[in-house]
Tab-separated table of C-alpha atoms and ligand atoms in Angstrom:
chain	number	residue	atom	x	y	z
U	1	MET	CA	122.193	115.231	109.396
U	2	SER	CA	119.283	117.638	109.366
U	3	GLN	CA	117.612	118.789	106.180
U	4	LYS	CA	118.853	122.308	106.885
U	5	THR	CA	122.433	121.114	107.056
U	6	ASP	CA	121.954	119.113	103.877
U	7	ARG	CA	120.662	122.207	102.184
U	8	ARG	CA	123.579	124.323	103.397
U	9	ASN	CA	126.089	121.735	102.231
U	10	PHE	CA	124.363	121.501	98.896
U	11	LEU	CA	124.429	125.266	98.419
U	12	LYS	CA	128.054	125.414	99.496
U	13	ASN	CA	128.955	122.618	97.103
U	14	SER	CA	126.994	124.312	94.353
U	15	VAL	CA	129.190	127.386	94.269
U	16	LYS	CA	131.829	125.919	91.960
U	17	GLY	CA	129.152	124.602	89.652
U	18	THR	CA	127.361	127.944	89.516
U	19	VAL	CA	130.498	129.625	88.219
U	20	ALA	CA	130.853	126.983	85.538
U	21	VAL	CA	127.209	127.365	84.587
U	22	SER	CA	127.490	131.121	84.147
U	23	ILE	CA	130.473	130.632	81.844
U	24	GLY	CA	128.639	127.935	79.923
U	25	SER	CA	125.256	129.539	79.501
U	26	SER	CA	126.092	133.230	79.026
U	27	ALA	CA	129.335	133.253	77.054
U	28	VAL	CA	129.306	130.095	75.035
U	29	GLY	CA	125.773	128.801	74.912
U	30	SER	CA	126.370	127.088	71.618
U	31	LEU	CA	129.294	125.222	73.128
U	32	LEU	CA	126.838	123.404	75.366
U	33	GLN	CA	125.146	121.977	72.344
U	34	SER	CA	128.277	120.581	70.794
U	35	CYS	CA	130.687	119.878	73.597
U	36	SER	CA	130.051	117.126	76.096
U	37	THR	CA	132.834	118.443	78.331
U	38	ALA	CA	130.848	121.607	79.025
U	39	LYS	CA	127.931	119.528	80.200
U	40	THR	CA	130.259	117.564	82.430
U	41	ILE	CA	131.509	120.786	84.033
U	42	ILE	CA	127.937	121.853	84.668
U	43	ALA	CA	127.333	118.653	86.560
U	44	SER	CA	130.233	119.384	88.930
U	45	PRO	CA	128.178	119.740	92.151
U	46	PHE	CA	127.135	116.166	91.508
U	47	LYS	CA	130.569	114.975	90.457
U	48	THR	CA	130.752	111.246	91.009
U	49	GLY	CA	133.823	109.596	92.523
U	50	PHE	CA	134.858	105.988	92.011
U	51	ASP	CA	133.812	104.791	95.475
U	52	GLN	CA	130.240	104.265	96.623
U	53	LYS	CA	128.797	106.988	98.820
U	54	PRO	CA	126.963	105.708	101.907
U	55	LEU	CA	123.333	104.906	101.238
U	56	PRO	CA	121.407	108.042	102.334
U	57	TYR	CA	118.861	105.968	104.316
U	58	LYS	CA	118.577	102.529	105.895
U	59	TYR	CA	117.951	99.400	103.835
U	60	ASP	CA	114.389	99.179	105.163
U	61	ALA	CA	113.565	102.889	104.659
U	62	LEU	CA	111.725	102.298	101.376
U	63	GLU	CA	109.723	99.269	102.617
U	64	ASN	CA	106.309	98.860	100.978
U	65	VAL	CA	107.914	100.030	97.764
U	66	ILE	CA	111.346	98.348	97.831
U	67	ASP	CA	111.978	95.696	100.479
U	68	ALA	CA	115.051	95.755	102.728
U	69	ALA	CA	116.560	92.546	101.306
U	70	THR	CA	116.430	93.935	97.764
U	71	MET	CA	118.016	97.198	98.883
U	72	GLU	CA	120.786	95.422	100.786
U	73	ILE	CA	121.699	93.056	97.948
U	74	HIS	CA	121.346	95.806	95.355
U	75	TYR	CA	123.549	98.320	97.193
U	76	SER	CA	126.100	96.075	98.904
U	77	LYS	CA	126.509	93.436	96.169
U	78	HIS	CA	125.412	94.599	92.701
U	79	ALA	CA	126.330	98.276	92.964
U	80	ALA	CA	129.455	97.588	95.044
U	81	THR	CA	130.695	95.291	92.289
U	82	TYR	CA	130.295	97.989	89.623
U	83	SER	CA	132.410	100.341	91.730
U	84	LYS	CA	135.080	97.685	92.335
U	85	ASN	CA	135.223	96.620	88.686
U	86	LEU	CA	135.339	100.227	87.502
U	87	LYS	CA	138.370	100.922	89.683
U	88	GLU	CA	140.086	97.795	88.391
U	89	ALA	CA	139.402	98.751	84.778
U	90	VAL	CA	140.541	102.349	85.256
U	91	GLN	CA	143.833	101.110	86.660
U	92	ALA	CA	144.290	98.420	84.016
U	93	GLU	CA	143.603	100.845	81.163
U	94	GLY	CA	145.755	103.658	82.528
U	95	ILE	CA	142.884	106.126	82.897
U	96	ASP	CA	143.712	109.112	85.123
U	97	ALA	CA	141.948	108.356	88.416
U	98	ALA	CA	141.613	112.097	89.103
U	99	ARG	CA	139.015	112.349	86.360
U	100	SER	CA	135.350	112.285	87.281
U	101	VAL	CA	133.169	109.382	86.286
U	102	GLU	CA	131.092	111.898	84.285
U	103	ASP	CA	134.103	112.861	82.188
U	104	ILE	CA	134.943	109.236	81.458
U	105	LEU	CA	131.334	108.500	80.473
U	106	ALA	CA	131.264	111.505	78.130
U	107	ASN	CA	134.204	109.909	76.282
U	108	ILE	CA	133.160	106.296	76.754
U	109	SER	CA	133.641	105.315	73.111
U	110	LYS	CA	137.414	105.395	73.756
U	111	TYR	CA	137.297	102.728	76.434
U	112	SER	CA	136.588	99.038	76.927
U	113	ALA	CA	133.249	97.341	77.514
U	114	LYS	CA	134.372	96.835	81.120
U	115	VAL	CA	134.668	100.593	81.672
U	116	ARG	CA	131.362	101.192	79.878
U	117	ASN	CA	129.401	98.565	81.828
U	118	ASN	CA	130.895	99.268	85.232
U	119	GLY	CA	131.321	103.031	84.845
U	120	GLY	CA	127.690	103.288	83.794
U	121	GLY	CA	126.629	100.843	86.481
U	122	HIS	CA	128.437	102.793	89.181
U	123	TYR	CA	127.199	106.219	88.058
U	124	ASN	CA	123.608	105.076	87.543
U	125	HIS	CA	123.328	103.505	90.983
U	126	GLU	CA	124.999	106.412	92.789
U	127	MET	CA	122.311	108.615	91.281
U	128	PHE	CA	119.503	106.097	91.850
U	129	TRP	CA	120.044	105.937	95.650
U	130	GLN	CA	119.947	109.721	95.827
U	131	ASN	CA	116.891	110.137	93.645
U	132	MET	CA	114.805	108.075	96.082
U	133	ARG	CA	113.672	108.832	99.638
U	134	PRO	CA	111.255	107.297	102.158
U	135	LYS	CA	107.647	107.294	101.004
U	136	LEU	CA	105.692	110.531	101.315
U	137	ALA	CA	101.963	111.009	101.029
U	138	ASP	CA	101.073	112.841	97.803
U	139	ASN	CA	104.646	112.746	96.561
U	140	LYS	CA	105.152	115.234	93.743
U	141	PRO	CA	107.600	117.923	92.536
U	142	GLY	CA	107.643	121.432	93.976
U	143	LYS	CA	106.106	124.345	92.115
U	144	GLN	CA	108.955	125.308	89.762
U	145	LEU	CA	109.861	121.774	88.755
U	146	MET	CA	106.184	120.928	88.322
U	147	GLU	CA	105.812	123.883	85.949
U	148	ALA	CA	108.806	122.736	83.910
U	149	ILE	CA	107.405	119.209	83.678
U	150	GLU	CA	103.968	120.475	82.681
U	151	LYS	CA	105.496	122.734	80.048
U	152	ASN	CA	107.433	119.838	78.500
U	153	PHE	CA	104.922	117.016	78.910
U	154	THR	CA	101.519	118.777	79.050
U	155	SER	CA	100.732	117.464	82.543
U	156	PHE	CA	102.409	115.650	85.437
U	157	ALA	CA	100.099	112.675	84.867
U	158	ASN	CA	101.136	112.534	81.229
U	159	PHE	CA	104.813	112.726	82.187
U	160	LYS	CA	104.421	109.829	84.637
U	161	THR	CA	102.603	107.740	82.050
U	162	GLN	CA	105.270	108.325	79.393
U	163	PHE	CA	108.127	107.657	81.810
U	164	SER	CA	106.443	104.512	83.161
U	165	GLU	CA	105.796	103.217	79.651
U	166	ALA	CA	109.463	103.728	78.743
U	167	GLY	CA	110.402	101.569	81.734
U	168	LYS	CA	107.808	98.895	81.061
U	169	ASN	CA	108.805	98.677	77.391
U	170	ARG	CA	112.561	98.442	77.941
U	171	PHE	CA	113.319	94.932	76.677
U	172	GLY	CA	115.642	93.073	79.030
U	173	SER	CA	117.709	95.135	81.464
U	174	GLY	CA	118.175	98.866	81.477
U	175	TRP	CA	117.202	102.271	82.784
U	176	THR	CA	114.606	104.959	82.193
U	177	TRP	CA	115.548	108.631	82.415
U	178	LEU	CA	114.253	112.120	82.675
U	179	TYR	CA	117.054	114.210	81.173
U	180	ALA	CA	117.817	117.617	79.695
U	181	ASP	CA	118.868	117.345	76.056
U	182	LYS	CA	121.320	119.567	74.138
U	183	ASN	CA	118.521	122.001	73.337
U	184	ASN	CA	117.725	122.266	77.059
U	185	LYS	CA	114.425	120.489	76.599
U	186	LEU	CA	113.292	117.874	79.097
U	187	GLN	CA	113.069	114.421	77.568
U	188	ILE	CA	112.173	110.901	78.615
U	189	GLY	CA	114.362	108.090	77.339
U	190	SER	CA	115.492	104.573	78.021
U	191	THR	CA	118.945	102.990	77.762
U	192	PRO	CA	119.951	99.312	77.664
U	193	ASN	CA	122.194	97.585	80.208
U	194	GLN	CA	124.124	100.204	82.236
U	195	ASP	CA	124.270	102.880	79.536
U	196	ASN	CA	123.078	106.396	80.347
U	197	PRO	CA	122.530	109.769	78.641
U	198	LEU	CA	126.002	111.072	79.561
U	199	MET	CA	127.626	108.495	77.277
U	200	ASN	CA	128.747	109.812	73.895
U	201	LEU	CA	127.537	106.618	72.221
U	202	SER	CA	124.086	106.566	73.827
U	203	ASP	CA	120.994	106.954	71.629
U	204	VAL	CA	119.585	109.366	74.203
U	205	LYS	CA	122.045	112.099	75.213
U	206	GLY	CA	121.934	114.813	77.817
U	207	PHE	CA	122.134	115.514	81.535
U	208	PRO	CA	120.181	112.979	83.629
U	209	LEU	CA	117.815	114.419	86.228
U	210	LEU	CA	116.012	111.251	87.377
U	211	GLY	CA	116.819	107.584	86.759
U	212	LEU	CA	114.876	104.370	87.283
U	213	ASP	CA	116.594	100.982	87.404
U	214	VAL	CA	114.441	98.382	85.635
U	215	TRP	CA	116.889	95.479	85.925
U	216	GLU	CA	115.173	92.490	87.530
U	217	HIS	CA	117.609	92.652	90.468
U	218	ALA	CA	115.967	95.961	91.420
U	219	TYR	CA	112.521	94.453	92.032
U	220	TYR	CA	112.341	90.679	91.570
U	221	LEU	CA	112.217	89.569	95.238
U	222	LYS	CA	109.079	91.609	95.929
U	223	TYR	CA	107.442	91.930	92.513
U	224	GLN	CA	108.729	88.855	90.641
U	225	ASN	CA	107.829	89.323	86.947
U	226	LYS	CA	105.556	92.339	87.590
U	227	ARG	CA	107.832	95.172	86.537
U	228	ALA	CA	104.809	97.398	85.903
U	229	ASP	CA	103.725	97.134	89.564
U	230	TYR	CA	107.237	98.053	90.719
U	231	ILE	CA	107.267	101.130	88.492
U	232	ASP	CA	103.768	102.242	89.535
U	233	ASN	CA	104.727	101.940	93.203
U	234	TRP	CA	108.155	103.540	92.709
U	235	TRP	CA	106.635	106.994	92.170
U	236	ASN	CA	105.946	107.068	95.933
U	237	VAL	CA	109.665	107.195	96.745
U	238	VAL	CA	110.992	109.582	94.076
U	239	ASN	CA	113.082	112.302	95.718
U	240	TRP	CA	111.777	115.325	93.865
U	241	ASP	CA	113.972	117.668	95.912
U	242	PHE	CA	117.047	115.939	94.512
U	243	VAL	CA	115.669	116.117	90.960
U	244	TRP	CA	115.034	119.822	91.495
U	245	GLN	CA	118.596	120.387	92.762
U	246	ARG	CA	119.994	118.803	89.601
U	247	TYR	CA	117.586	120.804	87.434
U	248	ALA	CA	118.411	124.082	89.188
U	249	VAL	CA	122.151	123.621	88.790
U	250	TYR	CA	121.909	122.515	85.184
U	251	PHE	CA	119.607	125.350	84.167
U	252	ASN	CA	121.278	127.863	86.482
U	253	VAL	CA	118.067	128.637	88.374
U	254	PRO	CA	118.672	130.511	91.634
U	255	VAL	CA	117.741	128.333	94.623
Q	1	LIG	MN1	120.669	97.926	89.644
């Protein structure tokens, strides 16, 4: 599929979300700060189903940063298992399968550890595949997203340092996030295991814009114990266009 077609599909799919955003931000702005459901509605163009989407590139497309064997095992074994286990748990616990994963995560305190671990695992990986792309020279955000990052973190270099440190300092397994908090400020945070900022019991809460998997399974074959090297190299494959799409929908910026 060409980039133009991707763009058209994205814009088409964004329409429903744009309506929800205008309701959320103009009429009941304060609702956004107190009601996780409103945030879930805003995320609707990125609504996550229970099945894995196809990987948007080949297993070897991120070589030099993430090797093909790691990608294949990560996508077809680890992530596939989260999806499978989530579906099992949803059925076993009588959760309405028509609900989005986002909605379940926003109410995760009501459900079992199996739903939490596998719902988070499924959501996080579905986002992770999308927020990467084959390596580009001088990979960085476009103008508007760059300005937002600079406004929130002083400079792009400072943002990358803070985000990288959050990943390096995550003890054990987990994720690092760029997310929009309830005050619509961009924040960097880290979550343990397969938790994420959509979860109502997470220490860091908001709408995730960019996620980095720092579980050993994400990098061990190529980097062994050197998580810091994996993170430093990972910046080459961040899909800033995808991050911008999420930002634009969340903040209702015309694209
Ligand atoms: Mn993983």
